[in-house]
Short mmCIF file of C-alpha atoms in Angstrom, two decimals:
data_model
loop_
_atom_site.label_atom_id
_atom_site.label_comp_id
_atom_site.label_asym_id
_atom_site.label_seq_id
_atom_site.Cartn_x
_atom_site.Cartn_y
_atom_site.Cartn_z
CA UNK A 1 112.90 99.14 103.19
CA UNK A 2 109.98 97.03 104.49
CA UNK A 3 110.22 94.09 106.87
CA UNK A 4 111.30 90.79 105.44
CA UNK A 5 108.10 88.91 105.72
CA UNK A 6 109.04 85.41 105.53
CA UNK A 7 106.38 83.83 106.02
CA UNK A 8 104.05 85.21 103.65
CA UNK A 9 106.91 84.79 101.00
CA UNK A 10 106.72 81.10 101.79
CA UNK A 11 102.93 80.74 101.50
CA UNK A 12 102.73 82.50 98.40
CA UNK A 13 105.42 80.69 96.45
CA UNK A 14 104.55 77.30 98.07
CA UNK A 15 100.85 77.92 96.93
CA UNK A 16 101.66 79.09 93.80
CA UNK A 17 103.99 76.31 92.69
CA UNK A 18 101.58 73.78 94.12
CA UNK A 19 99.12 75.48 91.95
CA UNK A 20 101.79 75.51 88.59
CA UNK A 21 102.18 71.54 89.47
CA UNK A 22 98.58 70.98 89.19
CA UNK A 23 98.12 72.94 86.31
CA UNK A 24 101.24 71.26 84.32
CA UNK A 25 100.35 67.96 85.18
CA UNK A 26 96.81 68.56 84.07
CA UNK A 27 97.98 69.95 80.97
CA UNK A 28 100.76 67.10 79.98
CA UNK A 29 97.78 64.59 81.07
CA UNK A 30 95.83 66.10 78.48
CA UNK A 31 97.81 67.74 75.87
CA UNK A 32 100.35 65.23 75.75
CA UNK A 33 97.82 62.06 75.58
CA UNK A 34 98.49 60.18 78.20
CA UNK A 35 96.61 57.70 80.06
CA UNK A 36 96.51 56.95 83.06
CA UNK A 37 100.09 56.83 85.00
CA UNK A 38 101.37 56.43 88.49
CA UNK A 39 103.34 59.37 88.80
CA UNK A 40 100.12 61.88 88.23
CA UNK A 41 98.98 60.82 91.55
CA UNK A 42 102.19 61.44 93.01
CA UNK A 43 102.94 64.93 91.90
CA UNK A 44 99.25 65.87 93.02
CA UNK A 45 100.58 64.81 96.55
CA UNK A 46 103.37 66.65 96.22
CA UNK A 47 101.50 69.57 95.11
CA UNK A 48 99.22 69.17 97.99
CA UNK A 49 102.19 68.51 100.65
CA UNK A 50 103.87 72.24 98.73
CA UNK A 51 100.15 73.71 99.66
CA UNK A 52 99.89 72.56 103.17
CA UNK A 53 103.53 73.59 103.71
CA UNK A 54 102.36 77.21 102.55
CA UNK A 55 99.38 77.72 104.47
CA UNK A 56 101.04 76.64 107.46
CA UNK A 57 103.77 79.31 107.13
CA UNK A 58 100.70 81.63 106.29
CA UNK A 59 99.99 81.35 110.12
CA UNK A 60 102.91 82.65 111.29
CA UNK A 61 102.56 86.14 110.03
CA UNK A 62 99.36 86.28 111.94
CA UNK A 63 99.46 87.77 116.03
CA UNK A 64 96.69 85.52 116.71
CA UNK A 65 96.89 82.13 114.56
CA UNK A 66 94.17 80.79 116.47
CA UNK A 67 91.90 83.62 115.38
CA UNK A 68 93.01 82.80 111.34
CA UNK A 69 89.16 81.05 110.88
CA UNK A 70 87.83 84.50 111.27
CA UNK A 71 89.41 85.54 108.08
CA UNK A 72 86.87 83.34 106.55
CA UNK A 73 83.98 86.13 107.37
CA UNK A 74 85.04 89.56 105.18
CA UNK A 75 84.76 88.70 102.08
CA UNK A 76 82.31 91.20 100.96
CA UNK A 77 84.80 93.52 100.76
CA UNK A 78 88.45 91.78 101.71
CA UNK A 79 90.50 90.50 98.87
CA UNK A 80 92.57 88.90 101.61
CA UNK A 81 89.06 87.04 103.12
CA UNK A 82 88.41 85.95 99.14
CA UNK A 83 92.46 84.72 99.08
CA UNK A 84 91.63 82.76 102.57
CA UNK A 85 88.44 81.10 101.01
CA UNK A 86 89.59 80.26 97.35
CA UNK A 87 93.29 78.64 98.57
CA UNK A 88 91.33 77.00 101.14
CA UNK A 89 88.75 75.50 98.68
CA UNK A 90 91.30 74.81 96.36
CA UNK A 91 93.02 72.86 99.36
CA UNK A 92 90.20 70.46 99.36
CA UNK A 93 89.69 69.93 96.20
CA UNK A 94 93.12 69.41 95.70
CA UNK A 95 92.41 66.65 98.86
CA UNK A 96 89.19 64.98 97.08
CA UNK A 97 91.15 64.81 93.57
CA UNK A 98 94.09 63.12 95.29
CA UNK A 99 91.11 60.01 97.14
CA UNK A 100 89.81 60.00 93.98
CA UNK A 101 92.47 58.96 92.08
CA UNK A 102 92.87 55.82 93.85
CA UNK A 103 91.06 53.95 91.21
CA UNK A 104 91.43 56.32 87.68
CA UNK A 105 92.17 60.03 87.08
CA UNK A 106 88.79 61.35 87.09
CA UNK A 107 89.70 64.06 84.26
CA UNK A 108 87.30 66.64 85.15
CA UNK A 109 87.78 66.81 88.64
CA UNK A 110 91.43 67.49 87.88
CA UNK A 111 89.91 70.30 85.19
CA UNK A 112 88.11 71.09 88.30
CA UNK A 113 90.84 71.51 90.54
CA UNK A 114 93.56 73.22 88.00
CA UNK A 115 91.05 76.01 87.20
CA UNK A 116 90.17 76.93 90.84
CA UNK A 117 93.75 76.86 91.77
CA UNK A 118 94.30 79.44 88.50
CA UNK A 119 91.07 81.29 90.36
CA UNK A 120 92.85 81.63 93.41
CA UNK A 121 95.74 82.93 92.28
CA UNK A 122 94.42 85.80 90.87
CA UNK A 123 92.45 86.47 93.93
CA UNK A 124 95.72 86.33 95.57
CA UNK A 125 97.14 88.70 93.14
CA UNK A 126 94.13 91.18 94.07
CA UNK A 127 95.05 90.99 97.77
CA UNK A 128 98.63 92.07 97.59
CA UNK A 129 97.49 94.84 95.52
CA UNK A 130 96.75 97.53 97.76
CA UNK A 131 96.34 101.55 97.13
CA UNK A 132 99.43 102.02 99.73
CA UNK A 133 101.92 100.33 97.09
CA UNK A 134 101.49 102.53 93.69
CA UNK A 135 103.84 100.01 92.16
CA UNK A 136 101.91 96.44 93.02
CA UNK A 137 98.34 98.40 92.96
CA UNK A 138 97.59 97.08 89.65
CA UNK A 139 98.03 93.67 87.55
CA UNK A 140 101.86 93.13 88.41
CA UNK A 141 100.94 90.91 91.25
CA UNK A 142 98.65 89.00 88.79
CA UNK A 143 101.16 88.62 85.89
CA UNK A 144 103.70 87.89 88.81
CA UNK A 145 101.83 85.20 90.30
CA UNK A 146 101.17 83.42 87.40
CA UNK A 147 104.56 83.46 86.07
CA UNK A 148 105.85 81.71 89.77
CA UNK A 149 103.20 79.23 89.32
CA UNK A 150 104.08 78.27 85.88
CA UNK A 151 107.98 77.81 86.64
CA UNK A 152 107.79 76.16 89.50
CA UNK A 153 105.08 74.22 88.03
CA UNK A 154 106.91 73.10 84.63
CA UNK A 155 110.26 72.65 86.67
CA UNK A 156 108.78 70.50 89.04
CA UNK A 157 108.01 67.55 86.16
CA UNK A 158 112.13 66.95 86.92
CA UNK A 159 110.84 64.99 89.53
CA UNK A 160 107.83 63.25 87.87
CA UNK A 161 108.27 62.28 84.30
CA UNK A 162 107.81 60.50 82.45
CA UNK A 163 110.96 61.15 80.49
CA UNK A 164 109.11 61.15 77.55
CA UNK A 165 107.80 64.53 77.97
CA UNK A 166 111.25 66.11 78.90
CA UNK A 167 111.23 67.90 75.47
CA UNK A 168 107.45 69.22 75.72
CA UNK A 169 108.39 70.46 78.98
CA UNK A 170 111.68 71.85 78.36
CA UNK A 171 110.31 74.06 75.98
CA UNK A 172 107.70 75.73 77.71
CA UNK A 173 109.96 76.30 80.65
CA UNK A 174 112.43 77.88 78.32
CA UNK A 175 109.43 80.38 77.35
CA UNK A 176 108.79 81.18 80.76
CA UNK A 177 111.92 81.63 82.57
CA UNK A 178 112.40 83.99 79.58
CA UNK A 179 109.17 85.45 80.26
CA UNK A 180 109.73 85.56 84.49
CA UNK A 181 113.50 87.22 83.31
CA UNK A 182 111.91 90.50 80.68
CA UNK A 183 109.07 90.81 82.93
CA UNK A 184 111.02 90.84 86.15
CA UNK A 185 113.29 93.66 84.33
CA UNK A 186 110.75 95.42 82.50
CA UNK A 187 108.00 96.01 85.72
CA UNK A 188 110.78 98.06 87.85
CA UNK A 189 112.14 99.93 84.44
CA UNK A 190 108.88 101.46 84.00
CA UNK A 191 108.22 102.31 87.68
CA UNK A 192 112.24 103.77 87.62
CA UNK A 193 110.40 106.28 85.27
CA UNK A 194 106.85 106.87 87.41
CA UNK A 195 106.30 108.82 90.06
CA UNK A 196 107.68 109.56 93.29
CA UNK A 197 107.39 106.15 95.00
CA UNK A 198 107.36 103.95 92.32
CA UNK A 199 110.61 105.23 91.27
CA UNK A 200 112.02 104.08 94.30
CA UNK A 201 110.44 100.97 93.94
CA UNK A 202 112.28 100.26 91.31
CA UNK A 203 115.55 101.79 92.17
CA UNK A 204 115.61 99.54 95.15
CA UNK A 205 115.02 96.00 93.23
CA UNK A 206 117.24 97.08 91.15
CA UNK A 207 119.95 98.28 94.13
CA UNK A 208 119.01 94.36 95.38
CA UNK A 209 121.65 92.15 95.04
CA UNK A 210 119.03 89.33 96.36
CA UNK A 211 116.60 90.94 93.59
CA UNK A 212 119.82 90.21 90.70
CA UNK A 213 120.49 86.54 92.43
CA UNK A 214 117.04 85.54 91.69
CA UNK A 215 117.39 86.80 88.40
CA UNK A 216 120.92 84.64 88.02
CA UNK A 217 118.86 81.71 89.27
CA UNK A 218 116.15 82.26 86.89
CA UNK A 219 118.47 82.29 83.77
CA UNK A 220 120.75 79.23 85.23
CA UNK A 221 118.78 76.87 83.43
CA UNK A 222 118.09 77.93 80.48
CA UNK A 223 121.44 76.92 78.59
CA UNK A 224 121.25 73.43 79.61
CA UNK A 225 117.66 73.13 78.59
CA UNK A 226 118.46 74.13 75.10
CA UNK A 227 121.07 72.23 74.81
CA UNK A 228 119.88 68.54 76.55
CA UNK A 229 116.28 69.36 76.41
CA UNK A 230 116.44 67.26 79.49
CA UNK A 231 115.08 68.45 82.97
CA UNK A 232 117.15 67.47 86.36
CA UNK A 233 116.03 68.27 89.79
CA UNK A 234 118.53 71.08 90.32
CA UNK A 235 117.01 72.73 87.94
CA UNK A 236 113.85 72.57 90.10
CA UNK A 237 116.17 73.42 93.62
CA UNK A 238 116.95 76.61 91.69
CA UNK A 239 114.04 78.07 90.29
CA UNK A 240 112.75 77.25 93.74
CA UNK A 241 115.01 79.49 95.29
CA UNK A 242 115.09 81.87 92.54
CA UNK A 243 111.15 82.45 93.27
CA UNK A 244 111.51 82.92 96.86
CA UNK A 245 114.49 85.28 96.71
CA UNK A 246 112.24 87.30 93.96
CA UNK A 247 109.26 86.88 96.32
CA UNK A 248 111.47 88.28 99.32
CA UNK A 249 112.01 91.80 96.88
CA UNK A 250 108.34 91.93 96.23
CA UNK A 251 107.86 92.14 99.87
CA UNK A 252 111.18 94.07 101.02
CA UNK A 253 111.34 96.55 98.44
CA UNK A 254 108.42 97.67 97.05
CA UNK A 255 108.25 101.45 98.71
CA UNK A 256 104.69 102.61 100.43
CA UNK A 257 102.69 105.93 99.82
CA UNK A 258 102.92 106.77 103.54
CA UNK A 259 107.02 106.51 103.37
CA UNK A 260 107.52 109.61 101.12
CA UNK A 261 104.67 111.80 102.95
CA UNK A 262 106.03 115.39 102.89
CA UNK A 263 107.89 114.67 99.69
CA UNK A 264 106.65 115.55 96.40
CA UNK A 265 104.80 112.43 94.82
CA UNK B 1 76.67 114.47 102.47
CA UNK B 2 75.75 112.71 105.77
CA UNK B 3 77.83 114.10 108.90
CA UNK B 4 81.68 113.59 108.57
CA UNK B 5 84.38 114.31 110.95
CA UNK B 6 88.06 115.25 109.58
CA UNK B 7 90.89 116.98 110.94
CA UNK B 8 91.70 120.25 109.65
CA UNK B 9 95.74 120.89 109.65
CA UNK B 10 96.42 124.65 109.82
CA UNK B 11 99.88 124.25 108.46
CA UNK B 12 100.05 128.17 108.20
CA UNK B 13 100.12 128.16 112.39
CA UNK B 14 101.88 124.52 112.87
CA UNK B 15 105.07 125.22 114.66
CA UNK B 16 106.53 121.94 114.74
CA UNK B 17 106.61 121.04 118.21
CA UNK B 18 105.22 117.38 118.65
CA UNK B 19 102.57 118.48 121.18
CA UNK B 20 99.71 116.94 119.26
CA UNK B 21 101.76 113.52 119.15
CA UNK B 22 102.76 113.95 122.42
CA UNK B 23 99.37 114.49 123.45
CA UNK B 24 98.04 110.95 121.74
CA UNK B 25 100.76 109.45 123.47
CA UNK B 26 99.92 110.33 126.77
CA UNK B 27 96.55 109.74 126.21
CA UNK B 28 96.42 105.67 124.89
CA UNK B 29 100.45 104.85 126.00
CA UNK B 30 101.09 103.11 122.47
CA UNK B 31 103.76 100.55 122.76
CA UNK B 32 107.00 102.31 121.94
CA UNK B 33 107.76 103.10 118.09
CA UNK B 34 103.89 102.50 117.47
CA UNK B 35 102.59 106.34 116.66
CA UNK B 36 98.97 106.98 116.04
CA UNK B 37 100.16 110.59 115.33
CA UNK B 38 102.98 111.73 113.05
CA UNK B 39 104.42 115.03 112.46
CA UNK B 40 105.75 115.38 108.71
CA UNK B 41 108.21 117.66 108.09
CA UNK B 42 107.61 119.33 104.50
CA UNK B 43 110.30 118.50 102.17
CA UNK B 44 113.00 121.85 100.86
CA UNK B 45 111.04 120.86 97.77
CA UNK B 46 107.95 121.68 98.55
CA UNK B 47 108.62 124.34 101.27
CA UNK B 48 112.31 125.59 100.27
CA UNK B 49 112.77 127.95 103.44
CA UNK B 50 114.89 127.81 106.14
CA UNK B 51 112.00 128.11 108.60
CA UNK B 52 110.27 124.56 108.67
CA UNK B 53 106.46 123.87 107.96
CA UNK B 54 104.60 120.41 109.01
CA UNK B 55 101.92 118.30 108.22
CA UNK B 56 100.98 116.82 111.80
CA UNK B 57 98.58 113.77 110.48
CA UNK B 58 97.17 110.68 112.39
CA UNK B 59 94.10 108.30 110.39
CA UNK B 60 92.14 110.14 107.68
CA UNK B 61 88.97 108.24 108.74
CA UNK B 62 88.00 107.98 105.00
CA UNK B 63 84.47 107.90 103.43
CA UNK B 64 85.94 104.98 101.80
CA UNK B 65 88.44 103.49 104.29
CA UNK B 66 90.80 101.20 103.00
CA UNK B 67 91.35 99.76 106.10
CA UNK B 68 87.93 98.55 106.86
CA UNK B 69 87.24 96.79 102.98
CA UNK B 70 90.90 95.42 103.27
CA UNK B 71 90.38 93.74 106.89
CA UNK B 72 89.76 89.92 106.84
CA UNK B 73 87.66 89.97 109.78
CA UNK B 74 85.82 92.99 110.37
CA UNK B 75 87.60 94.72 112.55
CA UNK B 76 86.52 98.18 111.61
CA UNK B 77 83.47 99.88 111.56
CA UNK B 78 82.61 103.90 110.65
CA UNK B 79 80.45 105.41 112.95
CA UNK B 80 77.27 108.01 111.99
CA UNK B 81 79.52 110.75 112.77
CA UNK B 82 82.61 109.74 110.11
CA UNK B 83 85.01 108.60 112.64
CA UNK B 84 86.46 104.75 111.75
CA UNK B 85 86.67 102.54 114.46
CA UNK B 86 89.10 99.63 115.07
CA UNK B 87 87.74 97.09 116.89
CA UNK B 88 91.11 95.41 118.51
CA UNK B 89 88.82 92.22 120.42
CA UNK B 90 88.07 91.01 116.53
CA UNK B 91 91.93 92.00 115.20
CA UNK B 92 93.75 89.14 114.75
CA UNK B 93 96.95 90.89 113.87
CA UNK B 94 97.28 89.77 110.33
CA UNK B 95 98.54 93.21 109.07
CA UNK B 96 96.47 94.09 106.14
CA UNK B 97 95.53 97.24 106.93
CA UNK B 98 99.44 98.28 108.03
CA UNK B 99 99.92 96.97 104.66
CA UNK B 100 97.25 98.79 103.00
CA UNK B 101 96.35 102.32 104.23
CA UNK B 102 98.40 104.79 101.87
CA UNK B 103 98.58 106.65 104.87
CA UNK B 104 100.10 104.74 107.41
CA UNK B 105 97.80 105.36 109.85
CA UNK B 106 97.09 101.54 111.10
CA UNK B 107 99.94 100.55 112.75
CA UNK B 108 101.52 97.01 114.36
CA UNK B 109 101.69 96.82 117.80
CA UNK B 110 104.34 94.17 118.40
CA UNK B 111 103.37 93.51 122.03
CA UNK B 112 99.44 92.41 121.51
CA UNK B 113 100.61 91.54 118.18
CA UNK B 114 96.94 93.46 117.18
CA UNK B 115 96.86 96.53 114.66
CA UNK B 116 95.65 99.61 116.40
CA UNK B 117 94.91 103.48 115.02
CA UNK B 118 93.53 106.60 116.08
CA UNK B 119 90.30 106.60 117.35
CA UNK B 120 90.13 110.62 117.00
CA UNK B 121 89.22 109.73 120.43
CA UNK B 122 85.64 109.32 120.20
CA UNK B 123 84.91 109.11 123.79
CA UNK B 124 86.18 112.15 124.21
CA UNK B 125 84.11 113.49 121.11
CA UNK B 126 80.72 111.32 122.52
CA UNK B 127 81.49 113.74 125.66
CA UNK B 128 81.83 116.39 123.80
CA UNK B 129 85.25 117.43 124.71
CA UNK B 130 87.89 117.63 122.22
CA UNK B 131 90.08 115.02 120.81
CA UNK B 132 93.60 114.81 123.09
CA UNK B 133 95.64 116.07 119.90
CA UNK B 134 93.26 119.12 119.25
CA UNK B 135 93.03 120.34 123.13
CA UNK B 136 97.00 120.08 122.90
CA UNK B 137 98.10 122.24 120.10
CA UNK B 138 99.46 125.42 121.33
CA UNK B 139 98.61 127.57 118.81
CA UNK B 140 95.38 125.87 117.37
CA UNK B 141 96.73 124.71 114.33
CA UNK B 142 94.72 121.38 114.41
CA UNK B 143 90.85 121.18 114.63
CA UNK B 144 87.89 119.24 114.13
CA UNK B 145 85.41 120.11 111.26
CA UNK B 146 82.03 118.40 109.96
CA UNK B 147 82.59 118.44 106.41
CA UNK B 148 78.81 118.47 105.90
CA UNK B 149 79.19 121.90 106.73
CA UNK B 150 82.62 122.58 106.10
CA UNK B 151 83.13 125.34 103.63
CA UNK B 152 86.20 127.12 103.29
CA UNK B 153 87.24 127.50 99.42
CA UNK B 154 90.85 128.21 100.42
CA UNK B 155 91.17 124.75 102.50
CA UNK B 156 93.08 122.19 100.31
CA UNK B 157 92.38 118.30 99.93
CA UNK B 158 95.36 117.11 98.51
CA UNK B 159 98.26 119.48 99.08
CA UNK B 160 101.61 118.86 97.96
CA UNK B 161 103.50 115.99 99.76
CA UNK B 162 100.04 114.46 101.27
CA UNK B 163 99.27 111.53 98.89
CA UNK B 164 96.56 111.94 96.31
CA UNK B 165 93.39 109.29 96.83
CA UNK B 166 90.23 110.24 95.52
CA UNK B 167 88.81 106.98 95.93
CA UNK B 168 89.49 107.05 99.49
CA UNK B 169 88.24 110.36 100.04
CA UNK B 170 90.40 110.98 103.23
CA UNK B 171 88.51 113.37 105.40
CA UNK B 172 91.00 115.88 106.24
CA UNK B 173 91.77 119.42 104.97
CA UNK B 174 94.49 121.38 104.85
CA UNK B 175 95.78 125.28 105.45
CA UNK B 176 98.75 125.80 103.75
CA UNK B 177 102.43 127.00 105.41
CA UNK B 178 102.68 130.72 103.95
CA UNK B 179 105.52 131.51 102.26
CA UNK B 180 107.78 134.15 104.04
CA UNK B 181 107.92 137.73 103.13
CA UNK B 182 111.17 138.47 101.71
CA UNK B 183 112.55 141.77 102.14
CA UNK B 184 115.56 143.07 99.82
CA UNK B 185 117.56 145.93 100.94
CA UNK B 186 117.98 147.86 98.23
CA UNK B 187 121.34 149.60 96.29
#
């Protein structure tokens, strides 16, 4: 229906799971009552390589790359200008809290850093929002967002440990997958009942086959988490791929106002 | 309500026949596939007769443009007299306004890799000619109005198959396609 946009489908699940891996490993450093461990540092790296890797696929939607800086100027009025400035900032704090934990995990700085990324992904919601897609021109990109950057977040502690907090984990990613799964189903169900163009909104993720593979990938671990309560890095590997195939039918298939001109609405 | 230009589309006298596109084309040579100005043909449900009836629409040039709150950089501007500008030395081709205008009026050109709209050819309105579109149509079915003085009660906003933004406030207006007489022979 609409071009595949790769490259924004990369930057927005790369930033969001870096954002869900700052945000989970803030939260197990805290709720779970750790102290300080080796491994924090190295998933805020990882989060921070998952960032860079997004915002340098961001440039390749743009004509002009070399013009991107100039996004920095709108944002009076530009959610995309506010998306720009608040990944960006949240890029270098991300940067400072990663020197800074050379020594100790300075716990507020990571606060810091996990609440501006939570910022930025709502102002990132707001920007793919717009009036042209009746569908996405309300929370959905929000609720959407959030729910990639807590699975890839929580799926990501496969790689990080410690094993300790497998079952901790292993819960909450349970919740959310089956959370990601109802609200992945419900969101085109109601638009199959809306209007004009939302009801081919949903009628085409729902005629996706990539749209019902990401849901297959979604629900792939969830067995093996209830029954092991152990995470493995496949796990991660698919809810990767699960996001960016569900990303791709954000982008592909979500029908425009200007499509169905001299149709009834 | 400070001066606003807007298309009017006389849908009543539109015959179809591409001359207004044609027109735009000739005048700014868009890259091919990139149209500034589209010709709709209404739906069977909206206008169920086998003679056709057409919306022939280009950019709205909002009070509210989506286009130029949306753009990262600035691009766009609205003049005094209504008309939106797109400023295509400050584009940098990110596609937010393709993405964002319900209308479809910005549109990707793939060769300077810039967006790009209708202009409603303000240096043709600054000397006060007529935009290319407007001098084209053969049977006047597209003009320009000031809707600070526009006042025609039977001139729609939002007629059936043009979407509905009232936040926008899309300055165009609209004669509808009258429905034919139908004669029955009768016995």
């Amino acid at each position: 229906m609409n071009d595949a946009n790769y490259s924004l489908v990369l930057f927005t699940v790369l930033a969001q799971g870096s954002v869900g891996m700052i945000v989970t490993s803030y939260l197990c450093f805290r709720l779970a009552g750790r102290g300080e461990m080796p491994h924090v540092r190295r998933e805020w790296i990882m989060a921070g390589v998952l960032l860079l890797a997004g915002l340098t696929a961001s440039l390749f939607h743009i004509g002009h790359p070399f013009g991107a800086a100039a996004a920095l100027t709108h944002g009076a009025t530009s959610w995309l200008s506010r998306e720009v400035i608040a990944v960006c900032l949240f890029g270098a704090l991300t940067a400072y809290t990663i020197v800074a934990m050379r020594k100790s995990l300075p716990a507020s700085l990571m606060l810091g850093t996990a609440i501006l990324g939570v910022v930025s992904l709502v102002v990132s919601g707001a920007a793919y929002a717009p009036p042209s897609l009746p569908a996405l021109n309300n929370a959905s990109p929000i609720a959407l967002f959030l729910l990639t950057a807590a699975s890839i977040g929580l799926a990501s502690k496969s790689f990080f440990g410690p094993k300790d907090d497998d079952g901790f984990v292993a819960q909450w990613l349970i919740f959310v997958l089956i959370a990601s799964i109802a609200v992945r189903i419900i969101l085109p169900s109601v638009w199959s009942s809306g209007g004009a163009v939302m009801m081919k909104t949903g009628q085409a993720w729902f005629a996706s086959p990539v749209f019902w593979l990401h849901i297959v990938l979604l629900a792939a671990p969830i067995p093996f988490l209830q029954k092991s309560k152990a995470l493995k890095p496949w796990m991660f590997v698919a809810v990767l791929a699960a996001e960016l195939l569900g990303r791709l039918t954000f982008f592909v298939g979500t029908a425009a106002t200007y499509q169905n001109i001299g149709h009834l609405f | 309500m400070s001066k606003q230009l807007a298309f009017y589309v006389d849908s009543q006298k539109c015959i179809g026949c591409f001359s207004c596109a044609m027109a735009c084309k000739n005048m700014y040579h868009p890259e091919p596939g990139v149209k500034w100005r589209q010709v709709y043909p209404l739906s069977e449900d909206i206008y169920p007769h086998h003679e056709r009836a057409f919306y022939s629409l280009a950019c709205n040039h909002c009070e509210h443009p989506t286009c130029l709150e949306c753009c990262p950089v600035g691009a766009y501007t609205k003049r005094e007299d209504g008309i939106v500008v797109h400023d295509q030395d400050k584009c940098i081709g990110c596609g937010n306004c393709v993405r964002s205008c319900p209308y479809g009026a910005p549109q990707y050109n793939p060769k300077l890799k810039k967006a790009e709209k209708c202009s409603m050819c303000w240096e043709r309105i600054d000397a006060k000619l007529e935009p290319a579109c407007v001098q084209a149509c053969p049977v006047k079915a597209l003009r320009i109005i000031d809707l600070s003085e526009f006042d025609d009660a039977e001139a729609l906003h939002y007629p059936p198959g043009f979407p509905r933004f009232e936040s926008l406030n899309p300055s165009v207006r609209f004669k509808l396609p009258r429905h034919p007489h139908v004669v029955r022979r009768n016995g």
